[in-house]
Short mmCIF file of C-alpha atoms in Angstrom, two decimals:
data_model
loop_
_atom_site.label_atom_id
_atom_site.label_comp_id
_atom_site.label_asym_id
_atom_site.label_seq_id
_atom_site.Cartn_x
_atom_site.Cartn_y
_atom_site.Cartn_z
CA MET A 293 58.65 -62.99 -71.03
CA SER A 294 57.00 -64.09 -67.78
CA HIS A 295 54.77 -61.73 -65.83
CA ARG A 296 57.27 -61.68 -62.89
CA ASP A 297 60.10 -60.76 -65.22
CA ASN A 298 58.10 -58.03 -66.70
CA ASN A 299 57.30 -56.64 -63.26
CA SER A 300 60.91 -56.45 -62.16
CA HIS A 301 61.97 -54.70 -65.33
CA HIS A 302 59.23 -52.17 -64.64
CA LYS A 303 60.58 -51.54 -61.17
CA THR A 304 64.26 -51.08 -62.18
CA LEU A 305 63.15 -48.67 -64.91
CA GLU A 306 61.12 -46.65 -62.58
CA GLU A 307 63.82 -46.51 -60.14
CA LEU A 308 66.32 -45.40 -62.80
CA SER A 309 64.20 -42.55 -63.94
CA ARG A 310 63.70 -41.48 -60.34
CA LYS A 311 67.38 -41.57 -59.83
CA VAL A 312 68.00 -39.53 -63.02
CA ASN A 313 65.36 -36.92 -62.04
CA ALA A 314 66.93 -36.62 -58.60
CA ALA A 315 70.40 -36.06 -60.13
CA ILE A 316 69.00 -33.38 -62.36
CA LYS A 317 67.18 -31.77 -59.56
CA ALA A 318 70.35 -31.85 -57.42
CA LYS A 319 72.09 -29.87 -60.19
CA GLU A 320 69.58 -27.11 -60.14
CA PRO A 321 70.50 -23.93 -58.27
CA VAL A 322 69.87 -24.08 -54.57
CA VAL A 323 68.92 -20.69 -52.95
CA LYS A 324 71.50 -20.21 -50.49
CA GLU A 325 71.41 -18.60 -46.97
CA THR A 326 72.08 -15.00 -46.75
CA TYR A 327 75.59 -13.77 -45.91
CA ASN A 328 74.99 -12.19 -42.50
CA ASN A 329 73.92 -15.20 -40.47
CA SER A 330 75.92 -13.97 -37.57
CA GLY A 331 74.45 -11.30 -35.50
CA MET A 332 78.02 -10.43 -34.24
CA GLY A 333 79.10 -9.55 -37.78
CA LEU A 334 76.07 -7.34 -38.36
CA GLY A 335 76.42 -5.58 -34.95
CA MET A 336 80.08 -4.98 -35.57
CA ARG A 337 79.30 -3.61 -38.94
CA MET A 338 76.59 -1.35 -37.63
CA ALA A 339 78.72 -0.11 -34.72
CA SER A 340 81.80 0.68 -36.90
CA GLU A 341 79.75 2.47 -39.52
CA PHE A 342 77.90 4.56 -37.09
CA VAL A 343 81.10 5.56 -35.28
CA SER A 344 83.08 6.26 -38.54
CA ALA A 345 80.29 8.40 -39.97
CA ILE A 346 80.50 10.55 -36.84
CA LEU A 347 84.25 10.65 -37.03
CA VAL A 348 84.28 11.60 -40.66
CA GLY A 349 81.64 14.31 -39.96
CA ALA A 350 83.73 15.71 -37.15
CA LEU A 351 86.90 15.55 -39.15
CA LEU A 352 85.42 17.37 -42.04
CA GLY A 353 83.85 19.99 -39.64
CA LEU A 354 87.39 20.44 -37.95
CA GLY A 355 89.00 20.92 -41.43
CA LEU A 356 86.54 23.54 -42.52
CA ASP A 357 86.93 25.30 -39.10
CA ASN A 358 90.76 25.39 -39.46
CA TRP A 359 90.44 26.62 -42.96
CA LEU A 360 87.75 29.29 -42.32
CA LYS A 361 88.70 30.04 -38.65
CA THR A 362 85.05 29.42 -37.54
CA THR A 363 85.81 27.09 -34.67
CA PRO A 364 83.73 25.37 -33.30
CA TRP A 365 80.80 25.81 -35.68
CA PHE A 366 81.53 23.52 -38.52
CA LEU A 367 82.76 20.91 -36.13
CA LEU A 368 79.43 21.03 -34.37
CA LEU A 369 77.62 20.88 -37.70
CA GLY A 370 79.78 18.03 -38.77
CA LEU A 371 79.10 16.07 -35.62
CA GLY A 372 75.41 16.58 -36.25
CA ILE A 373 75.37 15.49 -39.84
CA GLY A 374 77.85 12.71 -38.99
CA PHE A 375 75.43 11.42 -36.47
CA ALA A 376 72.66 11.55 -39.09
CA ALA A 377 74.94 9.74 -41.62
CA GLY A 378 75.65 7.17 -38.97
CA VAL A 379 71.97 6.52 -38.55
CA VAL A 380 71.48 6.35 -42.32
CA ASN A 381 74.42 3.82 -42.50
CA ILE A 382 72.78 1.70 -39.70
CA ILE A 383 69.40 1.71 -41.43
CA ARG A 384 71.16 0.78 -44.71
CA ALA A 385 72.86 -2.04 -43.19
CA GLY A 386 69.62 -3.28 -41.54
CA ASN A 387 67.94 -3.01 -44.88
CA GLU A 388 70.48 -4.99 -46.65
CA TYR A 389 70.30 -7.55 -43.95
CA SER A 390 66.50 -7.96 -43.92
CA LYS A 391 66.24 -7.80 -47.73
CA ASN A 392 67.17 -11.44 -47.42
CA GLN A 393 68.45 -11.42 -50.90
CA PRO A 394 69.28 -15.02 -52.02
CA LEU A 395 72.98 -14.37 -52.49
CA GLY A 396 75.04 -16.61 -54.69
CA GLN A 397 72.66 -18.48 -56.77
CA ASP A 398 74.53 -21.15 -58.71
CA LEU A 399 75.43 -19.49 -61.84
CA PRO A 400 78.11 -20.08 -64.44
CA PRO A 401 81.42 -19.85 -62.72
CA GLU A 402 83.14 -18.19 -65.51
CA PRO A 403 82.52 -14.37 -65.95
CA ASP A 404 80.62 -14.05 -69.17
CA ASP A 405 81.85 -11.56 -71.65
CA GLU A 406 78.77 -10.92 -73.50
CA ASP A 407 77.39 -8.02 -71.84
CA ASN A 408 79.16 -4.79 -71.68
CA MET B 174 97.76 5.55 -54.17
CA SER B 175 100.16 4.88 -51.37
CA GLU B 176 100.58 8.56 -50.74
CA VAL B 177 96.88 8.90 -50.28
CA ALA B 178 96.53 5.98 -47.99
CA HIS B 179 99.41 7.25 -45.95
CA GLU B 180 97.98 10.75 -45.66
CA VAL B 181 94.43 9.63 -44.82
CA ALA B 182 95.67 7.21 -42.24
CA LYS B 183 97.91 9.75 -40.74
CA GLY B 184 95.12 12.31 -40.77
CA ALA B 185 92.63 9.98 -39.20
CA HIS B 186 94.78 8.80 -36.39
CA GLY B 187 97.42 11.55 -36.04
CA ALA B 188 95.93 12.54 -32.61
CA ALA B 189 96.03 9.11 -31.18
CA GLU B 190 99.56 8.59 -32.27
CA GLY B 191 100.73 11.61 -30.42
CA ALA B 192 99.04 10.76 -27.19
CA SER B 193 100.09 7.13 -26.87
CA GLY B 194 103.74 7.60 -27.91
CA GLY B 195 104.99 4.24 -29.06
CA PHE B 196 101.73 2.72 -29.90
CA PRO B 197 102.94 0.41 -32.79
CA PRO B 198 99.91 0.35 -34.96
CA PHE B 199 99.83 4.22 -35.16
CA ASP B 200 103.59 4.78 -35.50
CA ALA B 201 103.82 6.61 -38.74
CA SER B 202 107.47 5.96 -39.27
CA LEU B 203 106.59 2.22 -39.59
CA PHE B 204 104.07 2.96 -42.35
CA PRO B 205 106.26 3.44 -45.54
CA HIS B 206 107.92 0.00 -45.59
CA GLN B 207 104.75 -1.79 -44.62
CA LEU B 208 102.93 0.01 -47.33
CA PHE B 209 105.62 -0.95 -49.80
CA TRP B 210 105.68 -4.55 -48.89
CA PHE B 211 101.87 -4.64 -48.74
CA LEU B 212 101.71 -3.27 -52.30
CA VAL B 213 104.35 -5.85 -53.47
CA SER B 214 102.62 -8.80 -52.01
CA PHE B 215 99.03 -7.77 -52.83
CA GLY B 216 100.06 -6.92 -56.21
CA ALA B 217 101.84 -10.28 -56.75
CA LEU B 218 98.82 -12.19 -55.45
CA TYR B 219 96.43 -10.19 -57.60
CA LEU B 220 98.42 -10.83 -60.73
CA ILE B 221 98.84 -14.52 -59.95
CA LEU B 222 95.03 -14.85 -59.20
CA ALA B 223 94.04 -12.80 -62.25
CA ASN B 224 96.30 -14.31 -64.85
CA VAL B 225 96.72 -17.93 -63.80
CA ILE B 226 94.56 -19.27 -60.90
CA ILE B 227 91.12 -17.79 -61.69
CA PRO B 228 91.14 -18.73 -65.36
CA ARG B 229 92.47 -22.12 -64.47
CA ILE B 230 89.78 -22.86 -61.89
CA GLY B 231 87.12 -21.22 -63.92
CA LYS B 232 88.00 -23.48 -66.80
CA THR B 233 87.92 -26.54 -64.56
CA LEU B 234 84.53 -25.71 -63.17
CA GLU B 235 83.05 -24.94 -66.59
CA ALA B 236 84.25 -28.21 -67.95
CA ARG B 237 82.81 -30.11 -65.01
CA LYS B 238 79.52 -28.19 -65.34
CA ASN B 239 79.45 -29.10 -69.04
CA ALA B 240 80.24 -32.69 -68.39
CA ILE B 241 77.69 -33.07 -65.76
CA GLU B 242 75.03 -31.45 -67.79
CA SER B 243 75.68 -33.59 -70.84
CA ASP B 244 75.83 -36.80 -68.64
CA LEU B 245 72.53 -35.80 -67.09
CA LYS B 246 71.00 -35.06 -70.42
CA LYS B 247 72.25 -38.38 -71.82
CA ALA B 248 70.94 -40.17 -68.69
CA ALA B 249 67.56 -38.46 -69.11
CA ASP B 250 67.53 -39.28 -72.78
CA GLU B 251 68.35 -42.93 -72.32
CA THR B 252 65.87 -43.14 -69.58
CA ALA B 253 63.25 -41.61 -71.91
CA ALA B 254 64.31 -44.17 -74.65
CA ALA B 255 63.83 -47.03 -72.20
CA GLU B 256 60.43 -45.59 -71.22
CA GLY B 257 59.60 -45.47 -74.86
CA ALA B 258 60.68 -49.16 -75.42
CA LYS B 259 58.63 -50.16 -72.43
CA LYS B 260 55.66 -48.41 -73.86
CA ALA B 261 56.23 -50.11 -77.28
CA ALA B 262 56.64 -53.45 -75.82
CA GLU B 263 53.37 -52.88 -73.86
CA LEU B 264 51.63 -51.91 -76.97
CA ALA B 265 52.96 -55.01 -78.88
CA HIS B 266 51.81 -57.15 -76.01
CA HIS B 267 48.40 -55.55 -76.09
CA ASN B 268 48.22 -55.94 -79.84
CA ALA B 269 49.16 -59.53 -79.71
CA LYS B 270 46.54 -60.31 -77.19
CA GLU B 271 43.80 -58.55 -79.25
CA GLU B 272 44.86 -60.55 -82.35
CA ALA B 273 44.75 -63.86 -80.43
CA ARG B 274 41.41 -62.89 -79.08
CA ALA B 275 40.13 -62.13 -82.63
CA THR B 276 41.53 -65.39 -83.97
CA LEU B 277 39.94 -67.32 -81.18
CA ASP B 278 36.62 -65.62 -81.86
CA ALA B 279 36.73 -66.32 -85.55
CA MET B 280 37.50 -69.97 -84.88
CA ARG B 281 34.76 -70.34 -82.40
CA LYS B 282 32.28 -68.90 -84.81
CA GLU B 283 33.33 -71.17 -87.59
CA LEU B 284 33.04 -74.07 -85.35
CA GLU B 285 29.47 -73.07 -84.28
CA ASP B 286 28.51 -72.42 -87.85
CA GLU B 287 29.72 -75.80 -88.76
CA ALA B 288 27.89 -77.41 -85.85
CA ALA B 289 24.65 -75.68 -86.76
CA LYS B 290 24.90 -76.68 -90.46
CA ALA B 291 25.58 -80.34 -89.43
CA GLN B 292 22.59 -80.23 -87.11
CA ALA B 293 20.37 -78.70 -89.85
CA ARG B 294 21.57 -81.38 -92.31
CA ALA B 295 20.84 -84.11 -89.74
CA MET B 296 17.49 -82.77 -89.09
CA ALA B 297 16.49 -82.59 -92.82
CA ASP B 298 17.74 -86.17 -93.25
CA ALA B 299 15.52 -87.25 -90.41
CA ASP B 300 12.61 -85.41 -91.77
CA GLU B 301 13.03 -87.03 -95.18
CA LYS B 302 13.19 -90.49 -93.65
CA ILE B 303 10.11 -89.76 -91.55
CA GLN B 304 8.29 -88.63 -94.66
CA ALA B 305 9.31 -91.76 -96.45
CA ALA B 306 8.11 -93.82 -93.55
CA VAL B 307 4.85 -92.07 -93.38
CA THR B 308 4.28 -92.63 -97.15
CA ILE B 309 4.98 -96.19 -96.77
CA ILE B 310 2.80 -96.64 -93.88
CA ASN B 311 -0.09 -94.81 -95.73
CA GLU B 312 0.44 -97.01 -98.83
CA GLN B 313 0.21 -100.10 -96.66
CA GLN B 314 -2.76 -98.85 -95.06
CA THR B 315 -4.69 -98.18 -98.13
CA LYS B 316 -3.60 -101.46 -99.44
CA ALA B 317 -4.64 -103.21 -96.37
CA ILE B 318 -8.06 -101.45 -96.39
CA GLU B 319 -8.62 -102.37 -99.93
CA GLU B 320 -7.79 -105.85 -99.28
CA VAL B 321 -10.10 -105.96 -96.32
CA SER B 322 -12.96 -104.43 -98.32
CA GLU B 323 -12.49 -106.98 -101.04
CA SER B 324 -12.58 -109.79 -98.67
CA ILE B 325 -15.70 -108.17 -97.22
CA TYR B 326 -17.33 -108.27 -100.75
CA ASP B 327 -16.57 -111.90 -101.08
CA ILE B 328 -17.97 -112.65 -97.74
CA ALA B 329 -20.94 -110.60 -98.29
CA GLY B 330 -21.45 -112.29 -101.69
CA ASP B 331 -21.01 -115.64 -100.06
CA ILE B 332 -23.70 -114.74 -97.56
CA PHE B 333 -25.94 -113.41 -100.14
CA THR B 334 -25.53 -116.66 -102.17
CA SER B 335 -26.18 -118.71 -99.32
CA ILE B 336 -29.34 -116.90 -98.40
CA THR B 337 -30.74 -116.29 -101.89
CA GLY B 338 -29.02 -118.97 -103.83
CA LYS B 339 -28.11 -116.58 -106.41
CA LYS B 340 -25.02 -114.74 -107.26
CA PRO B 341 -25.42 -111.10 -106.44
CA ALA B 342 -24.58 -108.39 -109.00
CA ALA B 343 -21.21 -106.64 -108.29
CA THR B 344 -22.91 -103.22 -108.58
CA LEU B 345 -25.46 -104.09 -106.14
CA LEU B 346 -22.99 -105.20 -103.59
CA LYS B 347 -20.93 -102.01 -104.05
CA SER B 348 -23.79 -99.69 -103.43
CA ALA B 349 -24.82 -101.86 -100.53
CA MET B 350 -21.40 -101.41 -99.03
CA LYS B 351 -21.51 -97.80 -99.68
CA GLY B 352 -24.84 -97.56 -97.73
CA ALA B 353 -23.36 -99.35 -94.99
CA ASN B 354 -20.41 -97.18 -94.83
CA MET C 26 108.68 -13.89 -25.10
CA SER C 27 107.60 -10.70 -23.44
CA ASN C 28 104.35 -10.77 -21.38
CA ASP C 29 103.50 -7.36 -22.73
CA PRO C 30 100.32 -7.71 -24.80
CA MET C 31 101.57 -5.03 -27.06
CA HIS C 32 104.78 -6.75 -27.82
CA GLN C 33 103.13 -8.93 -30.63
CA PHE C 34 102.67 -5.66 -32.64
CA HIS C 35 106.25 -4.62 -32.66
CA ILE C 36 107.97 -4.26 -35.91
CA GLU C 37 111.67 -5.17 -36.17
CA ARG C 38 113.54 -4.05 -39.23
CA ILE C 39 115.52 -7.14 -40.34
CA ILE C 40 117.12 -5.73 -43.44
CA PRO C 41 117.09 -1.82 -43.51
CA MET C 42 116.51 -0.72 -47.07
CA ASP C 43 115.91 2.55 -48.72
CA LEU C 44 114.33 3.51 -52.06
CA GLY C 45 114.79 7.16 -53.11
CA GLY C 46 114.44 8.25 -49.49
CA VAL C 47 111.63 6.01 -48.72
CA ASP C 48 112.08 3.34 -46.05
CA ILE C 49 111.28 -0.05 -47.65
CA SER C 50 113.09 -2.07 -44.98
CA PHE C 51 112.44 -5.74 -44.92
CA SER C 52 110.92 -6.32 -41.46
CA ASN C 53 108.82 -9.10 -39.75
CA ALA C 54 105.75 -7.24 -41.10
CA SER C 55 107.08 -7.44 -44.58
CA ALA C 56 107.84 -11.24 -44.08
CA PHE C 57 104.24 -11.94 -42.97
CA LEU C 58 102.76 -9.82 -45.87
CA LEU C 59 104.72 -11.83 -48.27
CA LEU C 60 103.39 -15.01 -46.68
CA GLY C 61 99.84 -13.74 -46.83
CA ALA C 62 100.24 -13.55 -50.53
CA ALA C 63 102.58 -16.70 -50.94
CA ILE C 64 100.37 -19.12 -48.99
CA PRO C 65 97.05 -18.74 -50.94
CA ALA C 66 99.03 -18.44 -54.31
CA ALA C 67 100.99 -21.62 -53.62
CA PHE C 68 98.00 -23.52 -52.36
CA LEU C 69 95.75 -22.50 -55.25
CA LEU C 70 98.50 -23.12 -57.85
CA MET C 71 99.19 -26.55 -56.55
CA SER C 72 95.58 -27.57 -55.91
CA SER C 73 94.35 -26.36 -59.30
CA ALA C 74 97.21 -27.90 -61.19
CA LYS C 75 95.58 -31.27 -61.83
CA ALA C 76 92.27 -29.86 -62.92
CA ALA C 77 90.76 -33.30 -62.36
CA MET C 78 87.13 -33.85 -63.36
CA VAL C 79 86.58 -35.36 -60.01
CA PRO C 80 88.39 -33.11 -57.50
CA GLY C 81 90.47 -34.33 -54.73
CA ARG C 82 90.23 -32.74 -51.32
CA MET C 83 92.84 -30.01 -52.05
CA GLN C 84 91.24 -29.11 -55.44
CA LEU C 85 87.85 -29.10 -53.84
CA ILE C 86 89.00 -26.58 -51.15
CA GLY C 87 90.45 -24.42 -53.85
CA GLU C 88 87.33 -24.54 -55.93
CA SER C 89 85.00 -23.96 -52.92
CA THR C 90 86.93 -20.88 -52.26
CA TYR C 91 86.53 -19.81 -55.72
CA LYS C 92 82.84 -20.45 -55.77
CA PHE C 93 82.33 -18.81 -52.30
CA VAL C 94 83.91 -15.54 -53.43
CA TYR C 95 82.31 -15.72 -56.78
CA ASP C 96 78.86 -16.26 -55.37
CA ASN C 97 79.23 -13.31 -52.90
CA LEU C 98 80.44 -11.02 -55.65
CA TYR C 99 77.63 -12.20 -58.05
CA GLY C 100 75.04 -11.70 -55.41
CA ALA C 101 76.10 -8.23 -54.74
CA ALA C 102 77.15 -6.91 -58.10
CA GLY C 103 75.91 -9.24 -60.70
CA SER C 104 77.82 -10.54 -63.82
CA LYS C 105 79.23 -7.24 -64.66
CA GLY C 106 80.64 -6.93 -61.14
CA VAL C 107 82.09 -10.52 -61.51
CA LYS C 108 83.66 -9.64 -64.81
CA MET C 109 85.45 -6.56 -63.54
CA PHE C 110 86.16 -7.20 -59.94
CA PHE C 111 86.50 -10.90 -59.39
CA PRO C 112 90.35 -10.93 -59.17
CA LEU C 113 90.34 -7.91 -56.73
CA VAL C 114 87.74 -9.33 -54.50
CA MET C 115 89.45 -12.83 -54.53
CA THR C 116 92.78 -11.23 -53.70
CA LEU C 117 91.33 -9.28 -50.78
CA PHE C 118 89.52 -12.18 -49.28
CA LEU C 119 92.46 -14.60 -49.60
CA PHE C 120 95.00 -12.00 -48.41
CA ILE C 121 92.99 -10.89 -45.31
CA PHE C 122 91.92 -14.44 -44.43
CA THR C 123 95.49 -15.78 -44.73
CA LEU C 124 97.04 -12.88 -42.72
CA ASN C 125 94.31 -13.38 -40.03
CA MET C 126 94.89 -17.05 -39.62
CA VAL C 127 98.55 -17.11 -39.86
CA GLY C 128 98.51 -14.30 -37.05
CA LEU C 129 96.58 -16.68 -34.71
CA PHE C 130 99.58 -18.83 -34.18
CA ALA C 131 101.99 -17.76 -31.35
CA TYR C 132 104.90 -15.66 -32.14
CA ASN C 133 103.44 -14.68 -35.44
CA PHE C 134 103.03 -11.10 -36.55
CA THR C 135 99.60 -10.04 -37.90
CA PRO C 136 99.63 -7.32 -40.61
CA THR C 137 95.81 -6.95 -40.38
CA SER C 138 96.35 -5.69 -36.78
CA GLN C 139 98.16 -2.73 -38.37
CA ILE C 140 96.02 0.14 -39.38
CA ILE C 141 98.08 1.16 -42.31
CA ILE C 142 97.53 -2.22 -43.97
CA THR C 143 93.63 -2.34 -43.43
CA ALA C 144 93.59 1.39 -44.55
CA ALA C 145 95.53 0.58 -47.70
CA MET C 146 93.10 -2.13 -48.66
CA ALA C 147 90.01 -0.08 -47.97
CA LEU C 148 91.51 2.75 -49.96
CA ILE C 149 92.12 0.42 -52.84
CA VAL C 150 88.49 -0.54 -52.79
CA PHE C 151 87.49 3.12 -52.26
CA ALA C 152 89.67 4.39 -55.22
CA THR C 153 88.40 1.55 -57.34
CA VAL C 154 84.74 2.61 -56.64
CA ILE C 155 85.47 6.20 -57.47
CA ILE C 156 87.52 5.53 -60.60
CA VAL C 157 85.24 2.83 -62.04
CA GLY C 158 82.16 4.79 -60.82
CA PHE C 159 83.11 7.82 -62.87
CA ALA C 160 84.40 5.67 -65.80
CA LYS C 161 81.12 3.91 -66.02
CA ASN C 162 78.60 6.51 -65.06
CA GLY C 163 80.37 9.80 -65.71
CA LEU C 164 78.83 12.60 -63.88
CA LYS C 165 75.81 10.48 -63.12
CA PHE C 166 78.02 8.98 -60.42
CA PHE C 167 77.12 12.00 -58.34
CA LYS C 168 73.57 10.74 -58.22
CA LEU C 169 74.84 8.65 -55.32
CA PHE C 170 74.79 11.78 -53.17
CA VAL C 171 71.45 13.05 -54.63
CA PRO C 172 69.09 10.14 -54.13
CA SER C 173 65.83 10.52 -56.20
CA GLY C 174 62.35 10.85 -54.68
CA VAL C 175 63.33 13.36 -52.07
CA PRO C 176 61.52 16.74 -51.79
CA LEU C 177 63.81 19.50 -53.13
CA PRO C 178 64.48 21.46 -49.99
CA LEU C 179 65.54 18.15 -48.14
CA TYR C 180 68.58 17.90 -50.39
CA ILE C 181 70.33 20.42 -48.23
CA ILE C 182 70.25 17.85 -45.56
CA VAL C 183 70.30 14.62 -47.44
CA THR C 184 73.32 15.44 -49.64
CA PRO C 185 75.76 16.21 -46.83
CA ILE C 186 74.67 13.13 -45.10
CA GLU C 187 75.09 10.98 -48.17
CA ILE C 188 78.52 12.53 -48.80
CA ILE C 189 79.64 11.84 -45.17
CA SER C 190 78.19 8.36 -45.44
CA PHE C 191 80.10 7.78 -48.56
CA PHE C 192 83.40 8.95 -47.05
CA SER C 193 82.89 7.11 -43.92
CA ARG C 194 82.95 3.87 -45.83
CA PRO C 195 86.78 3.53 -46.10
CA LEU C 196 87.15 4.46 -42.49
CA SER C 197 84.78 1.98 -41.17
CA HIS C 198 85.84 -0.57 -43.78
CA SER C 199 89.39 -0.43 -42.44
CA VAL C 200 88.82 0.27 -38.70
CA ARG C 201 86.44 -2.60 -38.36
CA LEU C 202 88.87 -5.23 -39.63
CA TRP C 203 91.87 -3.73 -37.76
CA ALA C 204 90.04 -3.17 -34.37
CA ASN C 205 88.64 -6.84 -34.46
CA ILE C 206 92.03 -8.41 -35.07
CA PHE C 207 93.97 -5.95 -32.81
CA ALA C 208 91.41 -6.28 -29.88
CA GLY C 209 91.11 -10.04 -30.35
CA HIS C 210 94.97 -10.41 -30.22
CA ILE C 211 95.33 -8.25 -27.22
CA LEU C 212 92.63 -10.09 -25.40
CA VAL C 213 94.06 -13.51 -26.10
CA LYS C 214 97.47 -12.21 -25.08
CA VAL C 215 96.16 -10.88 -21.83
CA PHE C 216 94.43 -14.01 -20.86
CA ALA C 217 97.28 -16.20 -21.98
CA GLY C 218 99.54 -13.96 -19.90
CA PHE C 219 97.61 -14.66 -16.74
CA VAL C 220 98.31 -18.40 -16.94
CA PRO C 221 102.15 -18.23 -16.31
CA THR C 222 101.78 -15.40 -13.79
CA LEU C 223 99.27 -17.56 -11.67
CA LEU C 224 101.37 -20.61 -12.09
CA GLY C 225 104.10 -18.70 -10.39
CA LEU C 226 102.04 -18.29 -7.35
CA GLY C 227 102.03 -21.79 -6.09
CA ALA C 228 99.41 -24.49 -5.71
CA LEU C 229 96.41 -22.23 -5.31
CA GLY C 230 97.54 -20.18 -8.34
CA ALA C 231 98.00 -23.37 -10.40
CA ILE C 232 94.34 -24.19 -9.77
CA GLY C 233 93.37 -20.61 -10.53
CA SER C 234 95.24 -20.59 -13.74
CA VAL C 235 92.81 -23.17 -15.18
CA LEU C 236 90.18 -20.36 -15.63
CA PRO C 237 92.29 -18.01 -17.77
CA PHE C 238 93.68 -21.03 -19.61
CA ALA C 239 90.13 -22.18 -20.55
CA MET C 240 89.35 -18.57 -21.40
CA THR C 241 92.32 -18.44 -23.79
CA VAL C 242 91.20 -21.78 -25.45
CA ALA C 243 87.75 -20.25 -25.87
CA LEU C 244 89.07 -17.02 -27.18
CA TYR C 245 91.20 -18.75 -29.65
CA ALA C 246 88.14 -20.61 -31.08
CA LEU C 247 86.34 -17.30 -31.12
CA GLU C 248 89.34 -15.64 -32.91
CA THR C 249 89.40 -18.37 -35.51
CA LEU C 250 85.72 -17.45 -36.28
CA VAL C 251 86.56 -13.69 -36.20
CA ALA C 252 89.59 -14.30 -38.63
CA PHE C 253 87.19 -15.71 -41.13
CA LEU C 254 84.19 -13.49 -40.44
CA GLN C 255 86.27 -10.30 -40.78
CA ALA C 256 87.77 -11.37 -44.03
CA PHE C 257 84.40 -12.21 -45.19
CA VAL C 258 82.70 -9.03 -44.02
CA PHE C 259 85.48 -6.95 -45.62
CA THR C 260 85.00 -8.86 -48.83
CA LEU C 261 81.22 -8.66 -48.80
CA LEU C 262 81.20 -4.79 -48.18
CA THR C 263 83.76 -4.56 -50.92
CA CYS C 264 81.24 -6.28 -53.29
CA LEU C 265 78.41 -3.91 -52.10
CA TYR C 266 80.62 -0.67 -52.62
CA LEU C 267 81.77 -1.91 -56.01
CA ASN C 268 78.11 -2.48 -56.95
CA ASP C 269 77.55 1.18 -56.27
CA ALA C 270 80.29 2.08 -58.68
CA LEU C 271 78.67 0.03 -61.45
CA HIS C 272 75.10 1.19 -60.68
CA ALA C 273 75.38 4.67 -59.27
CA GLY C 274 73.63 6.29 -62.18
CA ASP C 275 70.66 3.76 -62.23
CA HIS C 276 68.68 5.23 -59.41
#
């Protein structure tokens, strides 16, 4: 074995192990971007959750008023609580957004049946 | 389920429906058949997905994941083996080099020893010869001196005879020579 | 085709049918609902049939969809959530996405622009959350309305807020999808409607029609994005709600 020959063997082996390591690394889970990259989606979500909380509050109030003949007190109360619930909804949506949780790490694609 | 959906949708949007008249999305008379066909198609899709497609794709992905993992593991193992072989080769190479050096050293030492021995022998030989030569020289010298002193006795005796006319006594001559010496 | 932007939401009964007094007529809405199930089912059945180790393009699309939904559900609800709800979430995503996309093509009917359809889906999720929530947590499911770490008197305010927040979910869940698709379709239709109207006004109108035409094209691009985004948001919120069903008693 000449010296040159030895050297070239050396190189290919090094290259091979580098390749193998790269392949193994590529297989490892990648932390993905979070879901709500689009501000539009988030804005839409917040707006609709805010509005629907107020709507539900008002509807519950109306129902109670109709039932108990107390118009308009429960409607007003419902609107107030609905507004508060809407704010809570928005804060929650914002928290979920800023939590920046790495959704979808590469995990076994088949649901495991072990834990129950 | 369908009843609940119906009631809630109606409750939530009943007011809007009344106001806009024929606004199709809120026309409650169009709800039942939509709901029915929704449940039929949604249910069918759910059943196909849950019973056929999801298990099938899941199995494919699992098989691929396993194959890739085992391939990678094999590749890593074989690379490690190759690395090991390389190390072994290097070690063997190193050992061989060491051995060669040791052999060389031993040989050199042997040669040096031999050379030294030869030199010593040669030196001893020369010494002997010199000694022999010195002995011979000394012998010759002594002999020569004796010969010379004998001839000196003769000459001295001759001189004595010529002067005195008598033969000198040997002892006298000897003591006279010694006195001269 | 009528220029009325509302026309695209009209439902025509093609085959009137009746089941025990309930109208189950086969209409254009029924046809597109069936399409919404048939297209993804057919596509996935075909693309996954070969189960090749090295996937072709079709198989890759099918598997990517699977992984996409899987990752979202796993991220929100963990392995338990995947085990219980994966088919449901997958069905919702594929169904909504297909209906939205099919509805983008001219003359097509879009069931997701009908509040009854989005409400039905939201209520399926809502009912699943409640049923699974009680099955998994029992009465601890009510902890959802009584968050821990709040001073006792504040519960008078917090609990109603939490209840309303909880019940507002199916409403916002369904209205958001519906309103996006409905408004988008009307918008596209209105701008598209300007084009022939302006073209009918002669040379000046023809030049002017370029603007609404460009707008229509731009809106179509936007609507394609919305079609995916709304299917995605609906699916994602479903995952978050389902996570509550599993872990209501934990906090």
